[in-house]
Short mmCIF file of C-alpha atoms in Angstrom, two decimals:
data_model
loop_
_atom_site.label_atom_id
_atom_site.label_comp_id
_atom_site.label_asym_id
_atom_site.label_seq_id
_atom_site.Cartn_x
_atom_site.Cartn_y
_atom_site.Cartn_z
CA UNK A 1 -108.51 -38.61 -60.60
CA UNK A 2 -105.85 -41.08 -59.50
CA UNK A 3 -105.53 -42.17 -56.19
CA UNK A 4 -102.06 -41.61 -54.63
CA UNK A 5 -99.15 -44.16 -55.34
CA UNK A 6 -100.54 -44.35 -58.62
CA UNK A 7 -98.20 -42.04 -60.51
CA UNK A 8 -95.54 -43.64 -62.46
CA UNK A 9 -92.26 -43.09 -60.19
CA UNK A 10 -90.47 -41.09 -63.10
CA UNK A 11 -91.59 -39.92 -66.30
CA UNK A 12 -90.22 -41.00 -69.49
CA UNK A 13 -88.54 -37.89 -71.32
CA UNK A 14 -89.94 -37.50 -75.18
CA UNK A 15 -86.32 -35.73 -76.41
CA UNK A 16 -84.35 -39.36 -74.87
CA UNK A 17 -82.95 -41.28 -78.31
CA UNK A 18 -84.97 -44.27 -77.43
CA UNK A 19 -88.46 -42.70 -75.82
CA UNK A 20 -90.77 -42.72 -79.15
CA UNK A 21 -94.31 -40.98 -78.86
CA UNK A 22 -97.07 -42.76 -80.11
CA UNK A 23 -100.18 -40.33 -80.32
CA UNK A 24 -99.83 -40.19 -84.42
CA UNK A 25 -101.40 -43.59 -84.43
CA UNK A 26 -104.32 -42.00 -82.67
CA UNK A 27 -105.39 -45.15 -80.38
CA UNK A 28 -106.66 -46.71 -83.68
CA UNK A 29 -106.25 -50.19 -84.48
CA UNK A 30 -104.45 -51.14 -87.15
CA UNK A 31 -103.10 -47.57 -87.77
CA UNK A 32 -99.09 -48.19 -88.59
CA UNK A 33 -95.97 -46.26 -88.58
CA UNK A 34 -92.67 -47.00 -89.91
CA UNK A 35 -89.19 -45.48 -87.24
CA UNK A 36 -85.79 -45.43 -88.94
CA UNK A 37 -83.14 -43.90 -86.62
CA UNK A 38 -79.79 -43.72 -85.25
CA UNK A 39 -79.90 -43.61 -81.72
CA UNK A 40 -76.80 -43.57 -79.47
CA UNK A 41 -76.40 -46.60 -77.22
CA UNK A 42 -76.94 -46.71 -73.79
CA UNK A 43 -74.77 -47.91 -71.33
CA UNK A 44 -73.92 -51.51 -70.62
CA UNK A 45 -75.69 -52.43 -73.89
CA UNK A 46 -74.02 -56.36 -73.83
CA UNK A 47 -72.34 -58.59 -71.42
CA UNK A 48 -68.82 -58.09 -69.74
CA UNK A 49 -67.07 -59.22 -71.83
CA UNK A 50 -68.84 -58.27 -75.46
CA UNK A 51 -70.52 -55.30 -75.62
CA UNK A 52 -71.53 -51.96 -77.89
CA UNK A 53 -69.92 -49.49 -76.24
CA UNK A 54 -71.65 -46.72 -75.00
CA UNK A 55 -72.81 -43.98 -77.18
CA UNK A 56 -71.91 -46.37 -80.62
CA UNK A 57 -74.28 -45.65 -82.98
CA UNK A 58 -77.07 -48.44 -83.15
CA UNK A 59 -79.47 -48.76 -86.07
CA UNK A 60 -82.65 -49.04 -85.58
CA UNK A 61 -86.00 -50.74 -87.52
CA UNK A 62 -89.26 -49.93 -86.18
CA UNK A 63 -93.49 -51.08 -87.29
CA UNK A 64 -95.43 -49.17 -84.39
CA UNK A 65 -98.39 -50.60 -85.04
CA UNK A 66 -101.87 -49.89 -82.71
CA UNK A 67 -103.56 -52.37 -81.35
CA UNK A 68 -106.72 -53.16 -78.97
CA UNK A 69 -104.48 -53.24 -75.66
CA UNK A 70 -101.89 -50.72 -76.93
CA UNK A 71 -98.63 -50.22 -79.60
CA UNK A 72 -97.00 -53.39 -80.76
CA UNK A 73 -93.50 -52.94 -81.50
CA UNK A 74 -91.51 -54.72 -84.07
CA UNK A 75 -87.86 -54.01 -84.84
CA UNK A 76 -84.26 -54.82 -85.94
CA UNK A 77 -81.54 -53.17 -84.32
CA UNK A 78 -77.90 -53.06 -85.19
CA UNK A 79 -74.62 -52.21 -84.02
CA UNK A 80 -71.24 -52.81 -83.63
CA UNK A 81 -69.88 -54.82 -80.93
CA UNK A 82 -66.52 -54.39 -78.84
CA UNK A 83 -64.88 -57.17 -76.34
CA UNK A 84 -62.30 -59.44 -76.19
CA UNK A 85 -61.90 -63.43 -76.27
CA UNK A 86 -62.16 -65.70 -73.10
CA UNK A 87 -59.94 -67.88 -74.00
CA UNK A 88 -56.73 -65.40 -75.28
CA UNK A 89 -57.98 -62.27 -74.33
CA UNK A 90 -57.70 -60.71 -77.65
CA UNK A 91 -59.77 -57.77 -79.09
CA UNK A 92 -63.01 -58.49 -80.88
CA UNK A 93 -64.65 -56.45 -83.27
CA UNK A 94 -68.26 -57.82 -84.58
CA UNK A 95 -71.66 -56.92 -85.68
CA UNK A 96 -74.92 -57.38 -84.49
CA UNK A 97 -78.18 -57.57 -85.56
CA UNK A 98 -81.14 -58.54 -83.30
CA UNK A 99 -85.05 -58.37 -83.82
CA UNK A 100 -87.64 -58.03 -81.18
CA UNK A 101 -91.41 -57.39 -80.91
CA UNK A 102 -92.74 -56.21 -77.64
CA UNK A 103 -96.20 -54.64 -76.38
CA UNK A 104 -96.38 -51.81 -74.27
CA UNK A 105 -99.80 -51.76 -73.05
CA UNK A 106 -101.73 -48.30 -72.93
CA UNK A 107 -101.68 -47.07 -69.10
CA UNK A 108 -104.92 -46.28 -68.81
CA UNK A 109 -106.13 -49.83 -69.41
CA UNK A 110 -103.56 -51.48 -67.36
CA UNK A 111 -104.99 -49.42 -64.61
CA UNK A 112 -108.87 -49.90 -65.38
CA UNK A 113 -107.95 -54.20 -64.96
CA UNK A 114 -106.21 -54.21 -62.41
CA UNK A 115 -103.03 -55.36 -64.01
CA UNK A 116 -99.98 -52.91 -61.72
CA UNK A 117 -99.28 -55.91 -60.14
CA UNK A 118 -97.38 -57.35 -63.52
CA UNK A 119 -93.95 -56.09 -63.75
CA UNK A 120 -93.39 -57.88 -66.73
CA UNK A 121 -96.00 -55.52 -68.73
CA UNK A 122 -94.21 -52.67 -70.79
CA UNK A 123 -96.44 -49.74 -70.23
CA UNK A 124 -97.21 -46.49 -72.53
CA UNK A 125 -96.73 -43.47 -70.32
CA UNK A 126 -99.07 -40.82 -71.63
CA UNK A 127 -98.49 -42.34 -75.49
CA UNK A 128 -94.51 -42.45 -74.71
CA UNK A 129 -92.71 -46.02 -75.00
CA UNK A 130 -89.21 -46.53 -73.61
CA UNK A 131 -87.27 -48.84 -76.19
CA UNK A 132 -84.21 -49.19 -73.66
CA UNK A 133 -85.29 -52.31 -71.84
CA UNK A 134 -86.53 -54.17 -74.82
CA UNK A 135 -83.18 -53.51 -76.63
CA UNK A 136 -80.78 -54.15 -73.63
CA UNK A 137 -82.70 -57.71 -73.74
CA UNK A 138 -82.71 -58.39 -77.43
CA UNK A 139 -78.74 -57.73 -77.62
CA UNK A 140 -77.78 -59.64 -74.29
CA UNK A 141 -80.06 -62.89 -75.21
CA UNK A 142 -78.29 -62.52 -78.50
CA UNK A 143 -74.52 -62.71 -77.66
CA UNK A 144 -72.78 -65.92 -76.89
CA UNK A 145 -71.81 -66.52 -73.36
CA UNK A 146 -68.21 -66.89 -74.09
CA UNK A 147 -67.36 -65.08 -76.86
CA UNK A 148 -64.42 -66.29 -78.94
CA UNK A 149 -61.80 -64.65 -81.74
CA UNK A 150 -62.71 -68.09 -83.63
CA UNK A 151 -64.31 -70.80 -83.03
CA UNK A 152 -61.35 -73.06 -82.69
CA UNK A 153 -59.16 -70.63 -80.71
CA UNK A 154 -56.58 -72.39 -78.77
CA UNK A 155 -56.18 -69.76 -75.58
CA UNK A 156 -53.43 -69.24 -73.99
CA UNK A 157 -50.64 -71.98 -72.87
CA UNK A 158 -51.24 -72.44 -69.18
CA UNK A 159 -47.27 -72.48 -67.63
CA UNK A 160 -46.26 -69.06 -69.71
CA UNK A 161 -49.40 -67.27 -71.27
CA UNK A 162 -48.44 -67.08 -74.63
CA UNK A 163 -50.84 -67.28 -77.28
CA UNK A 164 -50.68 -70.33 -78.42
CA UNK A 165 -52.69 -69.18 -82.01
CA UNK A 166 -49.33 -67.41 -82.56
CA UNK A 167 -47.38 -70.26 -81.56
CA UNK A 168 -48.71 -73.39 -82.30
CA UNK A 169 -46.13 -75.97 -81.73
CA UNK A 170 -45.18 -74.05 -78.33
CA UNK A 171 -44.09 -76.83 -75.63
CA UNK A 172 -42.97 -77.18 -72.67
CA UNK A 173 -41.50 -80.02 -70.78
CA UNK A 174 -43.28 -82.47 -69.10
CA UNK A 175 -43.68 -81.21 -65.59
CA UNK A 176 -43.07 -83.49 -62.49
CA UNK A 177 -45.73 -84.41 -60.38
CA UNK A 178 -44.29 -83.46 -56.66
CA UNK A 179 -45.04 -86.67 -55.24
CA UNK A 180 -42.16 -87.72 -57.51
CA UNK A 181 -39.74 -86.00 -56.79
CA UNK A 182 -37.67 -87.53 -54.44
CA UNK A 183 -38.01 -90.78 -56.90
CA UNK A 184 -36.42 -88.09 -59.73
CA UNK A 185 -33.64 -87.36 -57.15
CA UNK A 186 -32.64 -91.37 -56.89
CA UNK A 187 -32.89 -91.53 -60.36
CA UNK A 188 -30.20 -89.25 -60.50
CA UNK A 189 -28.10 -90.29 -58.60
CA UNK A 190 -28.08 -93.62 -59.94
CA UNK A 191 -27.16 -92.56 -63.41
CA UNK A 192 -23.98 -90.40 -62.06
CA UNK A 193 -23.03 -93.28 -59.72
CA UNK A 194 -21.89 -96.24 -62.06
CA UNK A 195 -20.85 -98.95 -59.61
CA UNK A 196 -23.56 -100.69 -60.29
#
């Protein structure tokens, strides 16, 4: 019987989209199963700026595959992606497609080493794996950090805003450093004052 503390603080739920049960592969090693779903994506699947928006449907790839310590995972998952550029702050519409391969240990053995210490250790909760973390970690190591409409996108022109992919021979004229100024103002003066 487990001492107390040793519970898992919540338990995952077998009917959530990315909570797959593993008893089919009966603990044997080398026993294999093949998962193709659609699963609805969580929330905050991406970055802030480039994301798949929540409940988008994401397809995913799965080999559950026993092993000694537990069920290696291998997968692909894809989806589409929704954010804008950093540079001109227009829309972008992509695809991704990430793979990932992660081992959630069985409990039982975790506990029997000594190993609740590691919170880097994905865990089996009574044959259940949680997917969630491993995806949300695949997609966000996958997306550039600044995301661009192209790769040579200009922006945006820094005294008005416009887009300068619209408008590429936008100017403006040269603007006066305000140390200057008062030079400007002689300057002036000396060209509408001709008795020199």
């Amino acid at each position: 019987m487990p001492g107390p503390g040793s519970e898992p603080l919540n338990t995952l739920d077998p009917r959530a989209p990315l909570v797959l049960d593993t008893r089919e592969l009966g603990r044997r090693p080398g026993s294999q199963r093949q998962v193709s779903r659609t699963v609805p994506a969580p929330a905050d699947l991406g970055i802030e700026v480039l994301s798949v928006p929540e409940g988008a449907p994401v397809e995913l790839d799965l080999r559950l595959e026993a092993v000694m310590e537990g069920v290696l995972v291998t997968g692909t998952a894809s989806a589409a992606l929704e954010g804008e550029c950093v540079r001109c702050l227009e829309p972008i519409h992509d695809e991704i497609e990430v793979t990932f391969q992660e081992l959630f240990v069985y409990d039982d053995i975790r506990d029997s080493e000594g190993a609740e210490e590691d919170d880097e250790v994905s865990m089996l909760q009574d044959d259940l794996l949680d997917l969630e973390t491993v995806l949300r970690d695949a997609v966000v190591l996958a997306l550039p950090f600044q995301p661009l409409c192209q790769d040579d996108c200009p922006g945006l022109c820094p005294e008005c805003g416009v887009r300068l992919a619209d408008e590429p021979d936008h100017t403006h004229e040269a603007a006066i450093d305000p140390r200057w100024k008062a030079l400007t103002a002689l300057t002036d003066e000396a060209q509408q004052d001709p008795t020199d």
